PDB file of C-alpha atoms in Angstrom:
ATOM      1  CA  MET A   1      -8.301 -19.686   0.668  1.00 43.00           C
ATOM      2  CA  PRO A   2      -9.347 -15.708   3.165  1.00 45.00           C
ATOM      3  CA  PHE A   3     -11.658 -15.072   0.182  1.00 47.00           C
ATOM      4  CA  SER A   4     -14.931 -15.367   2.298  1.00 49.00           C
ATOM      5  CA  SER A   5     -15.695 -16.111   5.886  1.00 51.00           C
ATOM      6  CA  THR A   6     -17.661 -18.947   5.263  1.00 52.00           C
ATOM      7  CA  HIS A   7     -14.943 -21.125   5.764  1.00 57.00           C
ATOM      8  CA  ASN A   8     -14.283 -18.671   9.655  1.00 59.00           C
ATOM      9  CA  LYS A   9     -17.258 -19.883  10.943  1.00 65.00           C
ATOM     10  CA  HIS A  10     -16.938 -23.253   9.761  1.00 64.00           C
ATOM     11  CA  LYS A  11     -13.610 -23.568  11.852  1.00 65.00           C
ATOM     12  CA  LEU A  12     -15.288 -22.582  14.681  1.00 75.00           C
ATOM     13  CA  LYS A  13     -17.059 -25.476  14.884  1.00 79.00           C
ATOM     14  CA  PHE A  14     -14.393 -27.363  15.489  1.00 86.00           C
ATOM     15  CA  SER A  15     -11.623 -26.263  19.147  1.00 89.00           C
ATOM     16  CA  PRO A  16      -8.756 -24.016  19.143  1.00 89.00           C
ATOM     17  CA  GLU A  17      -6.310 -26.762  19.641  1.00 89.00           C
ATOM     18  CA  GLU A  18      -7.392 -28.207  15.662  1.00 89.00           C
ATOM     19  CA  GLU A  19      -7.515 -25.454  14.453  1.00 90.00           C
ATOM     20  CA  PHE A  20      -4.613 -23.685  15.181  1.00 91.00           C
ATOM     21  CA  PRO A  21      -1.506 -24.106  12.853  1.00 91.00           C
ATOM     22  CA  ASP A  22       1.541 -25.740  12.868  1.00 92.00           C
ATOM     23  CA  LEU A  23       4.517 -23.167  12.982  1.00 90.00           C
ATOM     24  CA  SER A  24       7.235 -25.035  14.188  1.00 88.00           C
ATOM     25  CA  LYS A  25       9.486 -23.936  11.407  1.00 86.00           C
ATOM     26  CA  HIS A  26       7.878 -20.902  11.009  1.00 87.00           C
ATOM     27  CA  ASN A  27      11.084 -17.454  11.537  1.00 83.00           C
ATOM     28  CA  ASN A  28       8.414 -14.357  10.615  1.00 84.00           C
ATOM     29  CA  HIS A  29       6.801 -12.987  13.056  1.00 82.00           C
ATOM     30  CA  MET A  30       3.382 -13.908  12.871  1.00 85.00           C
ATOM     31  CA  ALA A  31       4.896 -16.553  14.657  1.00 87.00           C
ATOM     32  CA  LYS A  32       6.850 -15.568  17.127  1.00 87.00           C
ATOM     33  CA  VAL A  33       3.620 -13.186  18.716  1.00 88.00           C
ATOM     34  CA  LEU A  34       1.027 -16.002  18.058  1.00 90.00           C
ATOM     35  CA  THR A  35       0.147 -18.228  20.385  1.00 91.00           C
ATOM     36  CA  LEU A  36      -2.956 -21.353  21.160  1.00 92.00           C
ATOM     37  CA  ASP A  37      -3.889 -18.388  24.045  1.00 93.00           C
ATOM     38  CA  LEU A  38      -4.095 -15.384  21.817  1.00 91.00           C
ATOM     39  CA  TYR A  39      -5.012 -17.502  18.994  1.00 92.00           C
ATOM     40  CA  LYS A  40      -8.918 -18.388  22.013  1.00 91.00           C
ATOM     41  CA  ARG A  41      -9.185 -15.695  22.755  1.00 91.00           C
ATOM     42  CA  LEU A  42      -9.026 -14.018  19.168  1.00 90.00           C
ATOM     43  CA  ARG A  43     -10.390 -16.191  16.839  1.00 88.00           C
ATOM     44  CA  ASP A  44     -13.762 -15.620  16.562  1.00 88.00           C
ATOM     45  CA  LYS A  45     -13.676 -11.808  16.456  1.00 87.00           C
ATOM     46  CA  GLU A  46     -14.430 -10.347  12.648  1.00 85.00           C
ATOM     47  CA  THR A  47     -14.506  -7.372  11.792  1.00 80.00           C
ATOM     48  CA  PRO A  48     -17.692  -5.718   9.826  1.00 80.00           C
ATOM     49  CA  SER A  49     -17.046  -7.459   6.990  1.00 74.00           C
ATOM     50  CA  GLY A  50     -16.818 -10.869   8.229  1.00 80.00           C
ATOM     51  CA  PHE A  51     -13.023 -10.609   8.437  1.00 80.00           C
ATOM     52  CA  THR A  52     -11.235 -13.254  10.983  1.00 86.00           C
ATOM     53  CA  LEU A  53      -7.553 -13.629  12.862  1.00 87.00           C
ATOM     54  CA  ASP A  54      -7.648 -16.459  10.150  1.00 88.00           C
ATOM     55  CA  ASP A  55      -7.692 -14.844   7.270  1.00 85.00           C
ATOM     56  CA  VAL A  56      -5.257 -11.807   9.252  1.00 84.00           C
ATOM     57  CA  ILE A  57      -2.154 -15.156   9.715  1.00 88.00           C
ATOM     58  CA  GLN A  58      -3.050 -16.833   6.198  1.00 86.00           C
ATOM     59  CA  THR A  59      -0.243 -15.279   4.279  1.00 83.00           C
ATOM     60  CA  GLY A  60       2.187 -15.605   7.226  1.00 84.00           C
ATOM     61  CA  VAL A  61       1.049 -19.377   7.475  1.00 87.00           C
ATOM     62  CA  ASP A  62       1.675 -19.719   3.847  1.00 86.00           C
ATOM     63  CA  ASN A  63       4.901 -18.574   3.771  1.00 82.00           C
ATOM     64  CA  PRO A  64       6.989 -19.101   6.826  1.00 82.00           C
ATOM     65  CA  GLY A  65       9.504 -17.290   6.628  1.00 69.00           C
ATOM     66  CA  ALA A  66       7.334 -13.481   6.146  1.00 39.00           C
ATOM     67  CA  ALA A  67       5.174 -12.262   8.021  1.00 38.00           C
ATOM     68  CA  PRO A  68      -4.046  -6.648   9.031  1.00 43.00           C
ATOM     69  CA  TYR A  69      -5.866  -4.438  12.480  1.00 45.00           C
ATOM     70  CA  ASP A  70      -8.106  -3.029  15.164  1.00 47.00           C
ATOM     71  CA  PRO A  71     -10.049  -5.745  16.560  1.00 46.00           C
ATOM     72  CA  ILE A  72      -6.506  -8.425  16.797  1.00 46.00           C
ATOM     73  CA  LYS A  73      -4.020  -5.416  17.531  1.00 52.00           C
ATOM     74  CA  THR A  74      -2.808  -7.155  20.422  1.00 49.00           C
ATOM     75  CA  HIS A  75      -1.755  -9.868  18.399  1.00 48.00           C
ATOM     76  CA  SER A  76      -0.975  -6.556  15.841  1.00 50.00           C
ATOM     77  CA  ASP A  77       1.383  -4.594  17.627  1.00 55.00           C
ATOM     78  CA  PRO A  78       4.279  -6.651  18.516  1.00 53.00           C
ATOM     79  CA  ILE A  79       4.517  -7.097  15.106  1.00 46.00           C
ATOM     80  CA  LEU A  80       4.795  -3.553  13.520  1.00 46.00           C
ATOM     81  CA  ILE A  81       6.582  -2.104  15.930  1.00 47.00           C
ATOM     82  CA  PRO A  82       9.989  -4.558  16.028  1.00 48.00           C
ATOM     83  CA  TYR A  83       9.123  -4.377  12.092  1.00 47.00           C
ATOM     84  CA  GLY A  84      10.839  -0.191  12.335  1.00 48.00           C
ATOM     85  CA  ARG A  85       7.119   1.709  12.735  1.00 45.00           C
ATOM     86  CA  GLY A  86       8.601   3.083  16.683  1.00 48.00           C
ATOM     87  CA  GLN A  87       5.508   4.301  18.384  1.00 49.00           C
ATOM     88  CA  LEU A  88       1.969   3.941  16.991  1.00 48.00           C
ATOM     89  CA  GLY A  89      -0.149   6.744  17.135  1.00 50.00           C
ATOM     90  CA  SER A  90      -1.741   9.477  14.172  1.00 50.00           C
ATOM     91  CA  HIS A  91       0.080  11.195  11.978  1.00 50.00           C
ATOM     92  CA  GLY A  92      -0.474  14.417   9.127  1.00 56.00           C
ATOM     93  CA  LEU A  93       0.908  16.502   6.182  1.00 59.00           C
ATOM     94  CA  GLU A  94       1.951  19.214   6.393  1.00 63.00           C
ATOM     95  CA  TRP A  95       4.174  20.010   3.017  1.00 55.00           C
ATOM     96  CA  SER A  96       4.982  24.812   3.255  1.00 62.00           C
ATOM     97  CA  PRO A  97       7.623  24.021   6.624  1.00 61.00           C
ATOM     98  CA  LEU A  98       9.498  23.000   3.901  1.00 60.00           C
ATOM     99  CA  ARG A  99      12.339  24.529   2.375  1.00 59.00           C
ATOM    100  CA  ASN A 100      13.631  23.467  -1.243  1.00 54.00           C
ATOM    101  CA  ARG A 101      17.447  22.575  -1.759  1.00 50.00           C
ATOM    102  CA  GLN A 102      17.753  22.283  -5.076  1.00 46.00           C
ATOM    103  CA  GLY A 103      20.298  24.491  -5.092  1.00 34.00           C
ATOM    104  CA  ARG A 104      21.835  23.023  -2.552  1.00 31.00           C
ATOM    105  CA  GLY A 105      23.675  19.570  -4.091  1.00 27.00           C
ATOM    106  CA  TRP A 106      19.403  17.365  -5.636  1.00 27.00           C
ATOM    107  CA  VAL A 107      20.367  15.479  -8.301  1.00 24.00           C
ATOM    108  CA  GLY A 108      17.267  13.268  -9.537  1.00 25.00           C
ATOM    109  CA  VAL A 109      16.087  12.131 -12.746  1.00 26.00           C
ATOM    110  CA  ALA A 110      12.762  11.870 -11.002  1.00 28.00           C
ATOM    111  CA  CYS A 111      11.028  12.238  -7.739  1.00 34.00           C
ATOM    112  CA  ARG A 112       7.959  10.804  -6.314  1.00 34.00           C
ATOM    113  CA  ILE A 113       6.115  10.676  -3.453  1.00 39.00           C
ATOM    114  CA  VAL A 114       3.960   7.848  -2.643  1.00 44.00           C
ATOM    115  CA  GLY A 115       0.940   7.967  -0.559  1.00 49.00           C
ATOM    116  CA  VAL A 116      -0.916   4.587  -0.008  1.00 50.00           C
ATOM    117  CA  ALA A 117      -4.466   5.788   0.862  1.00 55.00           C
ATOM    118  CA  SER A 118      -7.390   2.854   1.391  1.00 54.00           C
ATOM    119  CA  SER A 119     -11.415   3.619   1.511  1.00 49.00           C
ATOM    120  CA  ARG A 120     -13.726   1.228   2.997  1.00 43.00           C
ATOM    121  CA  TRP A 121     -15.843  -0.545  -0.180  1.00 39.00           C
ATOM    122  CA  ALA A 122     -12.987  -1.043  -2.066  1.00 43.00           C
ATOM    123  CA  CYS A 123     -11.971  -4.771  -1.330  1.00 43.00           C
ATOM    124  CA  PRO A 124     -13.219  -7.106  -4.376  1.00 41.00           C
ATOM    125  CA  ASP A 125     -14.264  -8.715  -1.743  1.00 42.00           C
ATOM    126  CA  VAL A 126     -17.723  -7.238  -0.983  1.00 40.00           C
ATOM    127  CA  ALA A 127     -19.843  -6.068  -3.747  1.00 39.00           C
ATOM    128  CA  PRO A 128     -19.232  -3.628  -5.932  1.00 41.00           C
ATOM    129  CA  PRO A 129     -19.045   0.005  -4.551  1.00 42.00           C
ATOM    130  CA  PRO A 130     -22.432   2.383  -4.764  1.00 38.00           C
ATOM    131  CA  SER A 131     -21.985   5.233  -6.974  1.00 35.00           C
ATOM    132  CA  PRO A 132     -19.980   7.497  -7.546  1.00 42.00           C
ATOM    133  CA  THR A 133     -16.523   5.391  -8.289  1.00 55.00           C
ATOM    134  CA  PRO A 134     -12.930   5.913  -8.194  1.00 57.00           C
ATOM    135  CA  PRO A 135     -12.990   6.993 -11.616  1.00 68.00           C
ATOM    136  CA  ALA A 136     -15.953   9.115 -10.740  1.00 74.00           C
ATOM    137  CA  ALA A 137     -14.665  10.591  -7.767  1.00 78.00           C
ATOM    138  CA  LEU A 138     -11.055  11.218  -9.780  1.00 88.00           C
ATOM    139  CA  ASN A 139     -12.509  12.407 -12.842  1.00 84.00           C
ATOM    140  CA  SER A 140     -14.518  14.789 -10.944  1.00 88.00           C
ATOM    141  CA  LEU A 141     -11.017  16.995 -10.575  1.00 93.00           C
ATOM    142  CA  GLU A 142      -9.648  19.888 -11.949  1.00 94.00           C
ATOM    143  CA  GLY A 143      -6.863  22.120 -11.741  1.00 95.00           C
ATOM    144  CA  GLU A 144      -3.345  20.575 -12.752  1.00 96.00           C
ATOM    145  CA  PHE A 145      -5.587  17.909 -11.011  1.00 95.00           C
ATOM    146  CA  LYS A 146      -7.518  17.294 -13.983  1.00 95.00           C
ATOM    147  CA  GLY A 147      -7.152  13.754 -15.796  1.00 94.00           C
ATOM    148  CA  ARG A 148      -7.974  10.623 -17.143  1.00 92.00           C
ATOM    149  CA  TYR A 149      -8.737   6.705 -15.880  1.00 91.00           C
ATOM    150  CA  TYR A 150      -7.623   3.442 -17.421  1.00 91.00           C
ATOM    151  CA  PRO A 151      -9.069   0.833 -16.695  1.00 91.00           C
ATOM    152  CA  LEU A 152      -6.751  -2.901 -16.748  1.00 89.00           C
ATOM    153  CA  LYS A 153      -9.313  -5.141 -18.494  1.00 88.00           C
ATOM    154  CA  ALA A 154     -11.251  -1.894 -20.686  1.00 88.00           C
ATOM    155  CA  MET A 155      -7.792  -0.458 -22.158  1.00 87.00           C
ATOM    156  CA  THR A 156      -5.860  -0.343 -26.124  1.00 89.00           C
ATOM    157  CA  GLU A 157      -3.022  -1.838 -26.605  1.00 88.00           C
ATOM    158  CA  GLN A 158      -2.002   1.364 -27.394  1.00 91.00           C
ATOM    159  CA  GLU A 159      -2.746   2.507 -24.151  1.00 90.00           C
ATOM    160  CA  GLN A 160      -1.311   0.125 -23.043  1.00 87.00           C
ATOM    161  CA  GLN A 161       2.319   0.360 -24.690  1.00 89.00           C
ATOM    162  CA  GLN A 162       1.744   4.210 -23.815  1.00 90.00           C
ATOM    163  CA  LEU A 163       1.711   3.446 -20.173  1.00 88.00           C
ATOM    164  CA  ILE A 164       3.955   1.372 -19.886  1.00 86.00           C
ATOM    165  CA  ASP A 165       6.274   3.464 -22.389  1.00 86.00           C
ATOM    166  CA  ASP A 166       5.275   6.054 -19.078  1.00 85.00           C
ATOM    167  CA  HIS A 167       6.469   3.312 -16.312  1.00 82.00           C
ATOM    168  CA  PHE A 168       3.231   3.852 -15.005  1.00 86.00           C
ATOM    169  CA  LEU A 169       1.590   0.662 -15.246  1.00 86.00           C
ATOM    170  CA  PHE A 170       1.572  -2.633 -12.700  1.00 85.00           C
ATOM    171  CA  ASP A 171       1.539  -5.636 -13.574  1.00 82.00           C
ATOM    172  CA  LYS A 172      -0.754  -8.317 -11.504  1.00 82.00           C
ATOM    173  CA  PRO A 173       0.609 -10.006  -7.782  1.00 80.00           C
ATOM    174  CA  VAL A 174       2.498 -12.874  -8.142  1.00 82.00           C
ATOM    175  CA  SER A 175       4.911 -13.729  -5.022  1.00 80.00           C
ATOM    176  CA  PRO A 176       3.595 -16.301  -2.971  1.00 80.00           C
ATOM    177  CA  LEU A 177       3.036 -13.253   0.329  1.00 75.00           C
ATOM    178  CA  LEU A 178      -0.071 -11.433  -1.882  1.00 78.00           C
ATOM    179  CA  LEU A 179      -1.193 -14.095  -3.674  1.00 81.00           C
ATOM    180  CA  ALA A 180      -1.609 -16.169  -0.637  1.00 77.00           C
ATOM    181  CA  SER A 181      -3.489 -13.315   1.126  1.00 76.00           C
ATOM    182  CA  GLY A 182      -6.271 -12.807  -2.234  1.00 78.00           C
ATOM    183  CA  MET A 183      -4.705 -10.040  -3.329  1.00 78.00           C
ATOM    184  CA  ALA A 184      -4.848 -11.673  -7.443  1.00 81.00           C
ATOM    185  CA  ARG A 185      -8.639 -12.147  -7.207  1.00 82.00           C
ATOM    186  CA  ASP A 186     -10.674 -11.426 -10.506  1.00 84.00           C
ATOM    187  CA  TRP A 187      -7.889 -10.256 -11.308  1.00 86.00           C
ATOM    188  CA  PRO A 188      -7.806  -7.771 -13.258  1.00 87.00           C
ATOM    189  CA  ASP A 189     -11.483  -6.643 -12.519  1.00 86.00           C
ATOM    190  CA  ALA A 190     -11.462  -3.472 -10.531  1.00 86.00           C
ATOM    191  CA  ARG A 191      -8.550  -2.268 -11.348  1.00 89.00           C
ATOM    192  CA  GLY A 192      -6.755   1.448 -13.522  1.00 90.00           C
ATOM    193  CA  ILE A 193      -4.738   3.980 -13.694  1.00 91.00           C
ATOM    194  CA  TRP A 194      -5.213   7.688 -13.025  1.00 91.00           C
ATOM    195  CA  HIS A 195      -3.333   9.919 -14.351  1.00 94.00           C
ATOM    196  CA  ASN A 196      -3.547  14.004 -14.630  1.00 95.00           C
ATOM    197  CA  ASP A 197      -3.151  15.740 -17.996  1.00 95.00           C
ATOM    198  CA  ASN A 198       0.818  16.624 -17.244  1.00 93.00           C
ATOM    199  CA  LYS A 199       1.262  12.794 -15.961  1.00 92.00           C
ATOM    200  CA  THR A 200       3.132  13.629 -12.420  1.00 92.00           C
ATOM    201  CA  PHE A 201       0.044  12.638 -10.346  1.00 92.00           C
ATOM    202  CA  LEU A 202      -1.285   9.309 -10.107  1.00 91.00           C
ATOM    203  CA  VAL A 203      -3.746   7.118  -8.323  1.00 90.00           C
ATOM    204  CA  TRP A 204      -3.273   2.924  -9.042  1.00 88.00           C
ATOM    205  CA  VAL A 205      -6.725   1.953  -8.537  1.00 87.00           C
ATOM    206  CA  ASN A 206      -6.472  -1.727  -6.445  1.00 84.00           C
ATOM    207  CA  GLU A 207      -3.169  -2.136  -6.599  1.00 84.00           C
ATOM    208  CA  GLU A 208      -1.541  -3.790  -3.934  1.00 81.00           C
ATOM    209  CA  ASP A 209      -4.032  -0.993  -2.145  1.00 82.00           C
ATOM    210  CA  HIS A 210      -7.562  -0.038  -2.683  1.00 83.00           C
ATOM    211  CA  LEU A 211      -5.631   3.411  -4.153  1.00 86.00           C
ATOM    212  CA  ARG A 212      -2.032   4.134  -4.334  1.00 87.00           C
ATOM    213  CA  VAL A 213      -1.786   8.120  -5.137  1.00 88.00           C
ATOM    214  CA  ILE A 214       1.843   8.833  -6.560  1.00 89.00           C
ATOM    215  CA  SER A 215       3.316  12.773  -7.169  1.00 90.00           C
ATOM    216  CA  MET A 216       6.052  13.248  -9.492  1.00 87.00           C
ATOM    217  CA  GLU A 217       8.414  14.584 -11.876  1.00 86.00           C
ATOM    218  CA  LYS A 218      12.732  15.196 -13.100  1.00 83.00           C
ATOM    219  CA  GLY A 219      14.296  17.964 -11.517  1.00 81.00           C
ATOM    220  CA  GLY A 220      15.559  18.477  -8.119  1.00 78.00           C
ATOM    221  CA  ASN A 221      11.762  20.069  -6.411  1.00 85.00           C
ATOM    222  CA  MET A 222      11.118  17.913  -3.229  1.00 83.00           C
ATOM    223  CA  LYS A 223       9.596  20.801  -2.490  1.00 86.00           C
ATOM    224  CA  GLU A 224       7.257  20.930  -5.080  1.00 90.00           C
ATOM    225  CA  VAL A 225       6.309  17.551  -5.498  1.00 88.00           C
ATOM    226  CA  PHE A 226       5.043  17.226  -1.853  1.00 86.00           C
ATOM    227  CA  ARG A 227       2.662  20.171  -2.626  1.00 90.00           C
ATOM    228  CA  ARG A 228       1.335  18.340  -4.924  1.00 90.00           C
ATOM    229  CA  PHE A 229       0.882  15.121  -3.358  1.00 88.00           C
ATOM    230  CA  CYS A 230      -0.689  17.133  -0.397  1.00 87.00           C
ATOM    231  CA  VAL A 231      -3.031  19.380  -2.356  1.00 91.00           C
ATOM    232  CA  GLY A 232      -3.696  16.204  -4.674  1.00 91.00           C
ATOM    233  CA  LEU A 233      -4.485  13.351  -1.283  1.00 88.00           C
ATOM    234  CA  LYS A 234      -6.895  16.000   0.475  1.00 89.00           C
ATOM    235  CA  LYS A 235      -8.353  16.351  -3.346  1.00 92.00           C
ATOM    236  CA  VAL A 236      -9.030  12.381  -3.790  1.00 89.00           C
ATOM    237  CA  GLY A 237     -10.271  12.193   0.312  1.00 86.00           C
ATOM    238  CA  ARG A 238     -12.719  14.640   0.116  1.00 88.00           C
ATOM    239  CA  GLY A 239     -14.095  13.628  -2.556  1.00 86.00           C
ATOM    240  CA  HIS A 240     -14.463  10.288  -1.754  1.00 83.00           C
ATOM    241  CA  GLY A 241     -15.384  11.334   1.522  1.00 84.00           C
ATOM    242  CA  LYS A 242     -18.582  13.396  -0.168  1.00 85.00           C
ATOM    243  CA  ALA A 243     -19.719  10.391  -1.549  1.00 81.00           C
ATOM    244  CA  GLY A 244     -19.908   8.221   2.186  1.00 81.00           C
ATOM    245  CA  HIS A 245     -16.701   6.313   1.877  1.00 81.00           C
ATOM    246  CA  PRO A 246     -13.666   7.889   3.485  1.00 84.00           C
ATOM    247  CA  PHE A 247     -10.099   6.867   4.101  1.00 83.00           C
ATOM    248  CA  MET A 248      -9.646   4.212   6.960  1.00 81.00           C
ATOM    249  CA  TRP A 249      -8.366   5.948   9.531  1.00 80.00           C
ATOM    250  CA  THR A 250      -7.694   4.622  13.272  1.00 80.00           C
ATOM    251  CA  GLU A 251      -6.502   7.006  16.502  1.00 82.00           C
ATOM    252  CA  HIS A 252      -4.353   4.100  17.407  1.00 80.00           C
ATOM    253  CA  LEU A 253      -2.620   3.061  13.936  1.00 79.00           C
ATOM    254  CA  GLY A 254      -3.524   5.969  11.641  1.00 81.00           C
ATOM    255  CA  TYR A 255      -4.633   5.480   8.334  1.00 81.00           C
ATOM    256  CA  ILE A 256      -5.582   1.305   7.498  1.00 77.00           C
ATOM    257  CA  LEU A 257      -2.919  -0.523   4.734  1.00 78.00           C
ATOM    258  CA  THR A 258      -2.106  -3.552   3.201  1.00 75.00           C
ATOM    259  CA  CYS A 259       1.571  -3.612   4.413  1.00 76.00           C
ATOM    260  CA  PRO A 260       2.405  -2.296   7.703  1.00 74.00           C
ATOM    261  CA  SER A 261       5.273  -0.482   7.149  1.00 74.00           C
ATOM    262  CA  ASN A 262       3.249   1.818   5.460  1.00 75.00           C
ATOM    263  CA  LEU A 263       0.807   2.109   8.598  1.00 75.00           C
ATOM    264  CA  GLY A 264       0.339   5.880   9.870  1.00 78.00           C
ATOM    265  CA  THR A 265       0.498   8.820   7.534  1.00 77.00           C
ATOM    266  CA  GLY A 266       1.129   5.555   4.288  1.00 78.00           C
ATOM    267  CA  LEU A 267       3.333   7.829   2.588  1.00 79.00           C
ATOM    268  CA  ARG A 268       7.219   6.453   1.649  1.00 76.00           C
ATOM    269  CA  GLY A 269       9.198   7.979  -0.993  1.00 75.00           C
ATOM    270  CA  GLY A 270      12.155   8.241  -2.924  1.00 74.00           C
ATOM    271  CA  VAL A 271      14.659   9.622  -4.902  1.00 72.00           C
ATOM    272  CA  HIS A 272      16.277   8.346  -8.626  1.00 73.00           C
ATOM    273  CA  VAL A 273      18.961   9.584  -8.578  1.00 74.00           C
ATOM    274  CA  ARG A 274      22.840   8.922 -11.126  1.00 76.00           C
ATOM    275  CA  LEU A 275      25.783   7.675  -8.427  1.00 80.00           C
ATOM    276  CA  PRO A 276      28.182   6.564 -11.353  1.00 83.00           C
ATOM    277  CA  LYS A 277      29.807   3.354 -10.376  1.00 85.00           C
ATOM    278  CA  LEU A 278      28.533   3.243  -6.467  1.00 85.00           C
ATOM    279  CA  SER A 279      27.005   0.360  -7.359  1.00 84.00           C
ATOM    280  CA  GLN A 280      30.681  -1.320  -7.892  1.00 88.00           C
ATOM    281  CA  HIS A 281      32.458   0.584  -4.873  1.00 90.00           C
ATOM    282  CA  PRO A 282      32.673  -2.374  -2.135  1.00 92.00           C
ATOM    283  CA  LYS A 283      31.134  -0.914  -0.111  1.00 92.00           C
ATOM    284  CA  PHE A 284      28.178  -0.472  -1.263  1.00 91.00           C
ATOM    285  CA  GLU A 285      25.822  -3.071   0.637  1.00 92.00           C
ATOM    286  CA  GLU A 286      27.027  -1.330   3.803  1.00 93.00           C
ATOM    287  CA  ILE A 287      26.605   2.727   3.041  1.00 90.00           C
ATOM    288  CA  LEU A 288      22.637   1.389   1.839  1.00 90.00           C
ATOM    289  CA  HIS A 289      22.681  -0.404   5.151  1.00 91.00           C
ATOM    290  CA  ARG A 290      23.494   2.640   7.540  1.00 93.00           C
ATOM    291  CA  LEU A 291      21.784   4.877   5.980  1.00 89.00           C
ATOM    292  CA  ARG A 292      18.500   2.134   5.574  1.00 85.00           C
ATOM    293  CA  LEU A 293      17.992   2.449   1.940  1.00 80.00           C
ATOM    294  CA  GLN A 294      17.577  -0.292  -0.584  1.00 76.00           C
ATOM    295  CA  LYS A 295      18.671  -0.873  -3.885  1.00 77.00           C
ATOM    296  CA  ARG A 296      15.325  -0.925  -6.308  1.00 68.00           C
ATOM    297  CA  GLY A 297      15.210  -1.291 -10.164  1.00 61.00           C
ATOM    298  CA  THR A 298      14.755   2.179 -12.213  1.00 52.00           C
ATOM    299  CA  GLY A 299      13.486   0.284 -14.840  1.00 49.00           C
ATOM    300  CA  THR A 300      10.000  -0.811 -13.696  1.00 42.00           C
ATOM    301  CA  GLY A 301       6.608   2.117 -13.562  1.00 41.00           C
ATOM    302  CA  ARG A 302       6.711   0.449  -9.245  1.00 40.00           C
ATOM    303  CA  GLY A 303       5.964   3.136  -6.673  1.00 40.00           C
ATOM    304  CA  GLY A 304       8.414   4.184  -4.365  1.00 39.00           C
ATOM    305  CA  GLY A 305      11.045   2.822  -5.669  1.00 35.00           C
ATOM    306  CA  GLY A 306      14.787   3.997  -5.940  1.00 30.00           C
ATOM    307  CA  ALA A 307      17.779   3.806  -3.716  1.00 28.00           C
TER     308      ALA A 307
END
């Protein structure tokens, strides 16, 4: 399991042929791209924190039907581009050119823009972060972003219930894909939820990514939701940058994130709309496929949801 780099150093005592995983029954992208020759060339490379190719492929090895970046991009790029990323490169965010079309058919119960960003220190595998901690950086926000942090380990039953009622609380990972990557390690230590007083701007700390920034509100004003997201994300980024913990970014991939589908801007958008009986339409699945949408539940607090 990729919780320590110690096992990787031990593996180097054995030949690549001995350590190369049996992928004969795997049908994920990792198995299609990884060859013995590639494994030989990359197995001894590691990030500054000791993360190696064996850590990268562990989830794919443990989950034959399933499928992170810089030291191993020879391996990761062929996966990311077919996955739907297209050309890899730098990205930017700008909200001002957007035109709000609320008066032209927007139907919304909730609109949310979800951005995901990682700061270098936040991995549970490394030593506790230096001060200021994420709550301190977030609690320094002012104006419309002024709010409070709720650590999972210390919240009261009343606070927990309120976060559930608001659909803000995230769950402990249970998927084999996520567990194989070590995402649930030491749960619920160092995890928490921060939101502003208006409950329109949220930050999940150490859920799937180190930080998950969410802007949301009822109604159809997508431009306002996105404006708040862009302004708030810049403030959060500046706060962590001043503390010496900038978001991880490369010219090649953009922002570095847990899931390959979020690389680049780290941005996902979702809209909850009421379309009576659409799900009963015989061509519902075909409609979603053509529009590149997914069916998602609206009763949970998971970010990015909604078809």
